[in-house]
């Protein structure tokens, strides 16, 4: 069974500092990996996804993530945090197993930006 | 409107009430989903519909009853809920679901439900 672990339920960074949100996954087959962001009182919005090909994936709002198979990781980064990045971030894995394309989500990481 | 919309945005109901949550997608997608988001827990997939047929039911209690009358609309009928059912209920849609589809899911803003 697939699973996702997000280390750190809360992360605080100063405005302008590097953002690093950690995600490790467990999957029996090569996975598709996703990062979603949830702003207060809103639904989830796709930031980026990895399916195949280049392991460094660029998303919206300056975020990127790198798929590292050897480490079973898909950490999310942004070089310089902005106040508008304050939100909850969810990592998700989808097993590429025909007939069972379910998203399994992590518990989320709440990102706080310190002025 | 564009994207995925959900109504109502907030709902308070007693344990003996019957209510329904509505989801509508304006993306031309063929698959729709209901998720439950509880505090400090991962999102839980409840139901998946593809081309108006249910393809997934993750052992959800029968007090939750989904309905998909067409590919643009999805309902979640609620009756005799329990306080532990209080959560944010999210609807999502994707181009397809099932064999061969690994499509991005687009989420609505959710309905925050409180059961008293």
PDB file of C-alpha atoms in Angstrom:
ATOM      1  CA  UNK A   1       0.000   0.000   0.000  1.00  0.00           C
ATOM      2  CA  UNK A   2       1.171   3.484  -0.747  1.00  0.00           C
ATOM      3  CA  UNK A   3       1.733   6.075   1.966  1.00  0.00           C
ATOM      4  CA  UNK A   4       3.052   9.596   2.395  1.00  0.00           C
ATOM      5  CA  UNK A   5       4.938  11.094   5.331  1.00  0.00           C
ATOM      6  CA  UNK A   6       5.328  14.818   5.713  1.00  0.00           C
ATOM      7  CA  UNK A   7       7.947  15.673   8.323  1.00  0.00           C
ATOM      8  CA  UNK A   8       6.920  18.653  10.391  1.00  0.00           C
ATOM      9  CA  UNK A   9       3.295  19.594  10.767  1.00  0.00           C
ATOM     10  CA  UNK A  10       4.337  23.227  11.196  1.00  0.00           C
ATOM     11  CA  UNK A  11       7.202  25.069   9.528  1.00  0.00           C
ATOM     12  CA  UNK A  12       8.077  28.726  10.066  1.00  0.00           C
ATOM     13  CA  UNK A  13      10.478  30.674   7.874  1.00  0.00           C
ATOM     14  CA  UNK A  14      11.363  34.328   7.610  1.00  0.00           C
ATOM     15  CA  UNK A  15      10.242  36.318   4.605  1.00  0.00           C
ATOM     16  CA  UNK A  16      12.937  35.996   1.942  1.00  0.00           C
ATOM     17  CA  UNK A  17      14.362  32.783   3.386  1.00  0.00           C
ATOM     18  CA  UNK A  18      14.453  29.356   1.781  1.00  0.00           C
ATOM     19  CA  UNK A  19      11.333  27.233   2.095  1.00  0.00           C
ATOM     20  CA  UNK A  20      11.848  23.481   2.437  1.00  0.00           C
ATOM     21  CA  UNK A  21       8.888  21.176   3.049  1.00  0.00           C
ATOM     22  CA  UNK A  22       9.699  17.495   3.310  1.00  0.00           C
ATOM     23  CA  UNK A  23       7.800  14.609   1.823  1.00  0.00           C
ATOM     24  CA  UNK A  24       8.717  10.934   1.773  1.00  0.00           C
ATOM     25  CA  UNK A  25       6.592   8.307   0.122  1.00  0.00           C
ATOM     26  CA  UNK A  26       6.176   4.593   0.059  1.00  0.00           C
ATOM     27  CA  UNK A  27       4.952   2.908  -3.090  1.00  0.00           C
ATOM     28  CA  UNK A  28       5.292  -0.546  -4.583  1.00  0.00           C
ATOM     29  CA  UNK A  29       5.460   0.820  -8.123  1.00  0.00           C
ATOM     30  CA  UNK A  30       6.893   4.012  -9.647  1.00  0.00           C
ATOM     31  CA  UNK A  31       4.623   6.716  -8.319  1.00  0.00           C
ATOM     32  CA  UNK A  32       3.109   9.894  -9.566  1.00  0.00           C
ATOM     33  CA  UNK A  33       3.759  12.597  -6.956  1.00  0.00           C
ATOM     34  CA  UNK A  34       1.883  15.805  -6.282  1.00  0.00           C
ATOM     35  CA  UNK A  35       2.092  18.876  -4.102  1.00  0.00           C
ATOM     36  CA  UNK A  36      -1.111  20.751  -3.351  1.00  0.00           C
ATOM     37  CA  UNK A  37      -1.553  24.022  -1.432  1.00  0.00           C
ATOM     38  CA  UNK A  38      -4.591  24.990   0.617  1.00  0.00           C
ATOM     39  CA  UNK A  39      -5.148  28.615   1.553  1.00  0.00           C
ATOM     40  CA  UNK A  40      -7.519  29.432   4.430  1.00  0.00           C
ATOM     41  CA  UNK A  41     -11.148  28.670   3.634  1.00  0.00           C
ATOM     42  CA  UNK A  42     -10.275  27.353   0.210  1.00  0.00           C
ATOM     43  CA  UNK A  43      -9.923  24.000  -1.498  1.00  0.00           C
ATOM     44  CA  UNK A  44      -6.706  22.380  -2.611  1.00  0.00           C
ATOM     45  CA  UNK A  45      -4.805  23.857  -5.547  1.00  0.00           C
ATOM     46  CA  UNK A  46      -2.226  21.909  -7.512  1.00  0.00           C
ATOM     47  CA  UNK A  47       1.281  23.354  -7.148  1.00  0.00           C
ATOM     48  CA  UNK A  48       3.182  20.811  -9.227  1.00  0.00           C
ATOM     49  CA  UNK A  49       3.346  17.161 -10.101  1.00  0.00           C
ATOM     50  CA  UNK A  50       5.888  14.562 -11.152  1.00  0.00           C
ATOM     51  CA  UNK A  51       4.869  11.830 -13.542  1.00  0.00           C
ATOM     52  CA  UNK A  52       7.821  10.797 -15.705  1.00  0.00           C
ATOM     53  CA  UNK A  53      10.894  12.423 -17.226  1.00  0.00           C
ATOM     54  CA  UNK A  54      12.839  15.217 -15.591  1.00  0.00           C
ATOM     55  CA  UNK A  55      13.071  14.693 -11.856  1.00  0.00           C
ATOM     56  CA  UNK A  56      13.165  18.410 -11.035  1.00  0.00           C
ATOM     57  CA  UNK A  57       9.675  19.768 -11.455  1.00  0.00           C
ATOM     58  CA  UNK A  58       8.783  23.434 -11.483  1.00  0.00           C
ATOM     59  CA  UNK A  59       5.377  24.600 -10.358  1.00  0.00           C
ATOM     60  CA  UNK A  60       3.420  27.737  -9.796  1.00  0.00           C
ATOM     61  CA  UNK A  61       4.406  30.616  -7.505  1.00  0.00           C
ATOM     62  CA  UNK A  62       8.123  29.830  -7.763  1.00  0.00           C
ATOM     63  CA  UNK A  63       7.934  26.414  -6.116  1.00  0.00           C
ATOM     64  CA  UNK A  64       9.796  23.353  -7.313  1.00  0.00           C
ATOM     65  CA  UNK A  65      10.286  19.797  -6.157  1.00  0.00           C
ATOM     66  CA  UNK A  66      12.774  17.067  -6.943  1.00  0.00           C
ATOM     67  CA  UNK A  67      11.900  13.404  -7.208  1.00  0.00           C
ATOM     68  CA  UNK A  68      14.666  11.299  -5.655  1.00  0.00           C
ATOM     69  CA  UNK A  69      13.930   7.642  -6.124  1.00  0.00           C
ATOM     70  CA  UNK A  70      16.883   6.467  -4.017  1.00  0.00           C
ATOM     71  CA  UNK A  71      15.632   8.514  -1.081  1.00  0.00           C
ATOM     72  CA  UNK A  72      11.913   7.996  -1.826  1.00  0.00           C
ATOM     73  CA  UNK A  73      11.530  11.730  -1.387  1.00  0.00           C
ATOM     74  CA  UNK A  74       9.753  14.580  -3.138  1.00  0.00           C
ATOM     75  CA  UNK A  75      10.667  17.675  -1.094  1.00  0.00           C
ATOM     76  CA  UNK A  76       9.161  21.038  -1.989  1.00  0.00           C
ATOM     77  CA  UNK A  77      11.363  24.126  -2.105  1.00  0.00           C
ATOM     78  CA  UNK A  78      11.174  27.805  -2.874  1.00  0.00           C
ATOM     79  CA  UNK A  79      14.312  29.993  -2.805  1.00  0.00           C
ATOM     80  CA  UNK A  80      12.691  33.042  -1.216  1.00  0.00           C
ATOM     81  CA  UNK A  81       9.547  32.946   0.899  1.00  0.00           C
ATOM     82  CA  UNK A  82       6.822  35.514   0.432  1.00  0.00           C
ATOM     83  CA  UNK A  83       4.104  36.420   2.888  1.00  0.00           C
ATOM     84  CA  UNK A  84       1.516  35.092   0.439  1.00  0.00           C
ATOM     85  CA  UNK A  85       3.041  31.607   0.730  1.00  0.00           C
ATOM     86  CA  UNK A  86       1.490  31.142   4.170  1.00  0.00           C
ATOM     87  CA  UNK A  87      -0.824  28.156   3.737  1.00  0.00           C
ATOM     88  CA  UNK A  88      -1.073  24.424   4.302  1.00  0.00           C
ATOM     89  CA  UNK A  89       0.797  22.177   1.912  1.00  0.00           C
ATOM     90  CA  UNK A  90      -0.079  18.588   1.105  1.00  0.00           C
ATOM     91  CA  UNK A  91       2.067  15.991  -0.565  1.00  0.00           C
ATOM     92  CA  UNK A  92       0.252  13.151  -2.332  1.00  0.00           C
ATOM     93  CA  UNK A  93       1.173   9.966  -4.160  1.00  0.00           C
ATOM     94  CA  UNK A  94      -0.750   8.147  -6.845  1.00  0.00           C
ATOM     95  CA  UNK A  95       0.190   4.596  -7.663  1.00  0.00           C
ATOM     96  CA  UNK A  96       0.401   4.022 -11.395  1.00  0.00           C
ATOM     97  CA  UNK A  97      -1.555   0.833 -11.065  1.00  0.00           C
ATOM     98  CA  UNK A  98      -4.209   0.561 -13.694  1.00  0.00           C
ATOM     99  CA  UNK A  99      -7.651   0.666 -12.260  1.00  0.00           C
ATOM    100  CA  UNK A 100      -6.540   2.082  -8.945  1.00  0.00           C
ATOM    101  CA  UNK A 101      -5.525   5.681  -9.484  1.00  0.00           C
ATOM    102  CA  UNK A 102      -6.164   6.864  -5.958  1.00  0.00           C
ATOM    103  CA  UNK A 103      -4.431   9.817  -4.402  1.00  0.00           C
ATOM    104  CA  UNK A 104      -3.001   9.170  -0.955  1.00  0.00           C
ATOM    105  CA  UNK A 105      -2.316  12.375   0.944  1.00  0.00           C
ATOM    106  CA  UNK A 106       0.048  13.238   3.743  1.00  0.00           C
ATOM    107  CA  UNK A 107      -1.203  14.965   6.878  1.00  0.00           C
ATOM    108  CA  UNK A 108      -0.066  18.352   5.645  1.00  0.00           C
ATOM    109  CA  UNK A 109       2.471  20.988   6.682  1.00  0.00           C
ATOM    110  CA  UNK A 110       1.322  24.404   7.768  1.00  0.00           C
ATOM    111  CA  UNK A 111       3.775  27.047   6.556  1.00  0.00           C
ATOM    112  CA  UNK A 112       4.031  30.309   8.491  1.00  0.00           C
ATOM    113  CA  UNK A 113       6.002  33.241   7.114  1.00  0.00           C
ATOM    114  CA  UNK A 114       7.625  35.547   9.649  1.00  0.00           C
ATOM    115  CA  UNK A 115       7.816  39.201   8.539  1.00  0.00           C
TER     116      UNK A 115
ATOM    117  CA  UNK B   1     -18.387  30.288 -12.908  1.00  0.00           C
ATOM    118  CA  UNK B   2     -15.293  28.290 -13.552  1.00  0.00           C
ATOM    119  CA  UNK B   3     -13.634  25.366 -11.830  1.00  0.00           C
ATOM    120  CA  UNK B   4     -15.301  23.368  -9.087  1.00  0.00           C
ATOM    121  CA  UNK B   5     -17.950  24.926  -6.874  1.00  0.00           C
ATOM    122  CA  UNK B   6     -19.512  23.591  -3.698  1.00  0.00           C
ATOM    123  CA  UNK B   7     -22.589  24.613  -1.766  1.00  0.00           C
ATOM    124  CA  UNK B   8     -23.212  25.320   0.970  1.00  0.00           C
ATOM    125  CA  UNK B   9     -19.845  26.519   2.223  1.00  0.00           C
ATOM    126  CA  UNK B  10     -20.865  26.005   5.842  1.00  0.00           C
ATOM    127  CA  UNK B  11     -23.482  23.697   7.353  1.00  0.00           C
ATOM    128  CA  UNK B  12     -24.575  23.035  10.913  1.00  0.00           C
ATOM    129  CA  UNK B  13     -26.908  20.119  11.458  1.00  0.00           C
ATOM    130  CA  UNK B  14     -28.307  18.006  14.247  1.00  0.00           C
ATOM    131  CA  UNK B  15     -27.853  14.268  14.374  1.00  0.00           C
ATOM    132  CA  UNK B  16     -31.427  13.658  13.241  1.00  0.00           C
ATOM    133  CA  UNK B  17     -31.350  16.050  10.288  1.00  0.00           C
ATOM    134  CA  UNK B  18     -31.104  15.207   6.609  1.00  0.00           C
ATOM    135  CA  UNK B  19     -29.084  17.515   4.407  1.00  0.00           C
ATOM    136  CA  UNK B  20     -27.274  17.402   1.083  1.00  0.00           C
ATOM    137  CA  UNK B  21     -23.990  18.797  -0.143  1.00  0.00           C
ATOM    138  CA  UNK B  22     -23.725  19.856  -3.762  1.00  0.00           C
ATOM    139  CA  UNK B  23     -20.733  19.963  -6.055  1.00  0.00           C
ATOM    140  CA  UNK B  24     -20.636  21.265  -9.608  1.00  0.00           C
ATOM    141  CA  UNK B  25     -17.697  21.232 -12.004  1.00  0.00           C
ATOM    142  CA  UNK B  26     -17.410  23.482 -15.017  1.00  0.00           C
ATOM    143  CA  UNK B  27     -14.304  21.841 -16.497  1.00  0.00           C
ATOM    144  CA  UNK B  28     -15.844  19.239 -18.775  1.00  0.00           C
ATOM    145  CA  UNK B  29     -14.414  16.443 -16.651  1.00  0.00           C
ATOM    146  CA  UNK B  30     -15.737  12.895 -16.491  1.00  0.00           C
ATOM    147  CA  UNK B  31     -14.711  11.913 -12.958  1.00  0.00           C
ATOM    148  CA  UNK B  32     -15.734  13.369  -9.619  1.00  0.00           C
ATOM    149  CA  UNK B  33     -14.666  12.639  -6.062  1.00  0.00           C
ATOM    150  CA  UNK B  34     -15.728  13.242  -2.462  1.00  0.00           C
ATOM    151  CA  UNK B  35     -13.033  13.614   0.196  1.00  0.00           C
ATOM    152  CA  UNK B  36     -13.268  14.128   3.958  1.00  0.00           C
ATOM    153  CA  UNK B  37     -10.690  16.404   5.595  1.00  0.00           C
ATOM    154  CA  UNK B  38     -10.489  16.149   9.375  1.00  0.00           C
ATOM    155  CA  UNK B  39      -8.076  18.001  11.612  1.00  0.00           C
ATOM    156  CA  UNK B  40      -4.669  16.357  11.911  1.00  0.00           C
ATOM    157  CA  UNK B  41      -5.624  13.525   9.544  1.00  0.00           C
ATOM    158  CA  UNK B  42      -4.827  12.972   5.878  1.00  0.00           C
ATOM    159  CA  UNK B  43      -7.529  13.597   3.353  1.00  0.00           C
ATOM    160  CA  UNK B  44      -9.720  10.543   3.114  1.00  0.00           C
ATOM    161  CA  UNK B  45     -11.162   9.512  -0.228  1.00  0.00           C
ATOM    162  CA  UNK B  46     -14.830   8.658   0.207  1.00  0.00           C
ATOM    163  CA  UNK B  47     -16.319   8.120  -3.244  1.00  0.00           C
ATOM    164  CA  UNK B  48     -15.236   8.207  -6.871  1.00  0.00           C
ATOM    165  CA  UNK B  49     -17.559   8.496  -9.846  1.00  0.00           C
ATOM    166  CA  UNK B  50     -16.484   8.028 -13.433  1.00  0.00           C
ATOM    167  CA  UNK B  51     -18.963   8.749 -16.200  1.00  0.00           C
ATOM    168  CA  UNK B  52     -21.690   8.893 -13.557  1.00  0.00           C
ATOM    169  CA  UNK B  53     -20.943   5.392 -12.266  1.00  0.00           C
ATOM    170  CA  UNK B  54     -19.486   4.777  -8.834  1.00  0.00           C
ATOM    171  CA  UNK B  55     -16.057   3.169  -9.182  1.00  0.00           C
ATOM    172  CA  UNK B  56     -14.772   3.488  -5.646  1.00  0.00           C
ATOM    173  CA  UNK B  57     -16.354   3.378  -2.220  1.00  0.00           C
ATOM    174  CA  UNK B  58     -13.835   3.369   0.584  1.00  0.00           C
ATOM    175  CA  UNK B  59     -15.974   1.625   3.192  1.00  0.00           C
ATOM    176  CA  UNK B  60     -17.883   4.786   3.988  1.00  0.00           C
ATOM    177  CA  UNK B  61     -20.767   4.464   6.476  1.00  0.00           C
ATOM    178  CA  UNK B  62     -24.203   4.262   4.902  1.00  0.00           C
ATOM    179  CA  UNK B  63     -25.238   7.531   6.555  1.00  0.00           C
ATOM    180  CA  UNK B  64     -23.327   9.109   3.650  1.00  0.00           C
ATOM    181  CA  UNK B  65     -25.052   8.547   0.326  1.00  0.00           C
ATOM    182  CA  UNK B  66     -23.589   9.922  -2.916  1.00  0.00           C
ATOM    183  CA  UNK B  67     -25.481  10.725  -6.073  1.00  0.00           C
ATOM    184  CA  UNK B  68     -24.089  11.635  -9.485  1.00  0.00           C
ATOM    185  CA  UNK B  69     -26.951  12.519 -11.840  1.00  0.00           C
ATOM    186  CA  UNK B  70     -24.609  13.672 -14.605  1.00  0.00           C
ATOM    187  CA  UNK B  71     -20.912  14.269 -15.152  1.00  0.00           C
ATOM    188  CA  UNK B  72     -21.125  17.875 -13.949  1.00  0.00           C
ATOM    189  CA  UNK B  73     -22.940  17.382 -10.667  1.00  0.00           C
ATOM    190  CA  UNK B  74     -22.220  15.383  -7.542  1.00  0.00           C
ATOM    191  CA  UNK B  75     -24.221  15.266  -4.338  1.00  0.00           C
ATOM    192  CA  UNK B  76     -23.538  13.875  -0.897  1.00  0.00           C
ATOM    193  CA  UNK B  77     -26.711  13.134   1.018  1.00  0.00           C
ATOM    194  CA  UNK B  78     -26.329  13.126   4.785  1.00  0.00           C
ATOM    195  CA  UNK B  79     -28.614  11.573   7.379  1.00  0.00           C
ATOM    196  CA  UNK B  80     -28.327  10.660  11.056  1.00  0.00           C
ATOM    197  CA  UNK B  81     -24.745  11.863  11.216  1.00  0.00           C
ATOM    198  CA  UNK B  82     -22.545  11.676  14.277  1.00  0.00           C
ATOM    199  CA  UNK B  83     -20.462  14.475  15.843  1.00  0.00           C
ATOM    200  CA  UNK B  84     -17.282  12.739  14.612  1.00  0.00           C
ATOM    201  CA  UNK B  85     -18.509  13.346  11.056  1.00  0.00           C
ATOM    202  CA  UNK B  86     -17.795  17.053  11.527  1.00  0.00           C
ATOM    203  CA  UNK B  87     -15.137  17.921   8.976  1.00  0.00           C
ATOM    204  CA  UNK B  88     -14.422  19.750   5.734  1.00  0.00           C
ATOM    205  CA  UNK B  89     -15.891  17.858   2.793  1.00  0.00           C
ATOM    206  CA  UNK B  90     -14.062  18.462  -0.441  1.00  0.00           C
ATOM    207  CA  UNK B  91     -15.225  17.711  -3.927  1.00  0.00           C
ATOM    208  CA  UNK B  92     -12.791  17.226  -6.787  1.00  0.00           C
ATOM    209  CA  UNK B  93     -12.939  16.426 -10.473  1.00  0.00           C
ATOM    210  CA  UNK B  94     -10.552  15.095 -13.079  1.00  0.00           C
ATOM    211  CA  UNK B  95     -10.609  14.396 -16.763  1.00  0.00           C
ATOM    212  CA  UNK B  96     -11.062  10.708 -16.153  1.00  0.00           C
ATOM    213  CA  UNK B  97     -10.714   7.941 -13.618  1.00  0.00           C
ATOM    214  CA  UNK B  98     -10.090   4.254 -13.845  1.00  0.00           C
ATOM    215  CA  UNK B  99      -7.934   2.239 -16.182  1.00  0.00           C
ATOM    216  CA  UNK B 100      -5.213   4.290 -17.778  1.00  0.00           C
ATOM    217  CA  UNK B 101      -6.051   7.608 -16.191  1.00  0.00           C
ATOM    218  CA  UNK B 102      -3.602   9.432 -13.946  1.00  0.00           C
ATOM    219  CA  UNK B 103      -5.132  12.836 -14.134  1.00  0.00           C
ATOM    220  CA  UNK B 104      -4.740  15.900 -11.973  1.00  0.00           C
ATOM    221  CA  UNK B 105      -7.625  16.410  -9.614  1.00  0.00           C
ATOM    222  CA  UNK B 106      -9.106  19.879  -9.241  1.00  0.00           C
ATOM    223  CA  UNK B 107     -10.679  20.690  -5.904  1.00  0.00           C
ATOM    224  CA  UNK B 108     -13.587  22.824  -4.821  1.00  0.00           C
ATOM    225  CA  UNK B 109     -13.451  25.092  -1.745  1.00  0.00           C
ATOM    226  CA  UNK B 110     -15.209  22.571   0.462  1.00  0.00           C
ATOM    227  CA  UNK B 111     -18.203  22.511   2.766  1.00  0.00           C
ATOM    228  CA  UNK B 112     -17.390  22.832   6.436  1.00  0.00           C
ATOM    229  CA  UNK B 113     -19.831  20.621   8.301  1.00  0.00           C
ATOM    230  CA  UNK B 114     -20.559  20.738  12.005  1.00  0.00           C
ATOM    231  CA  UNK B 115     -22.747  18.022  13.506  1.00  0.00           C
ATOM    232  CA  UNK B 116     -24.217  18.827  16.890  1.00  0.00           C
TER     233      UNK B 116
END
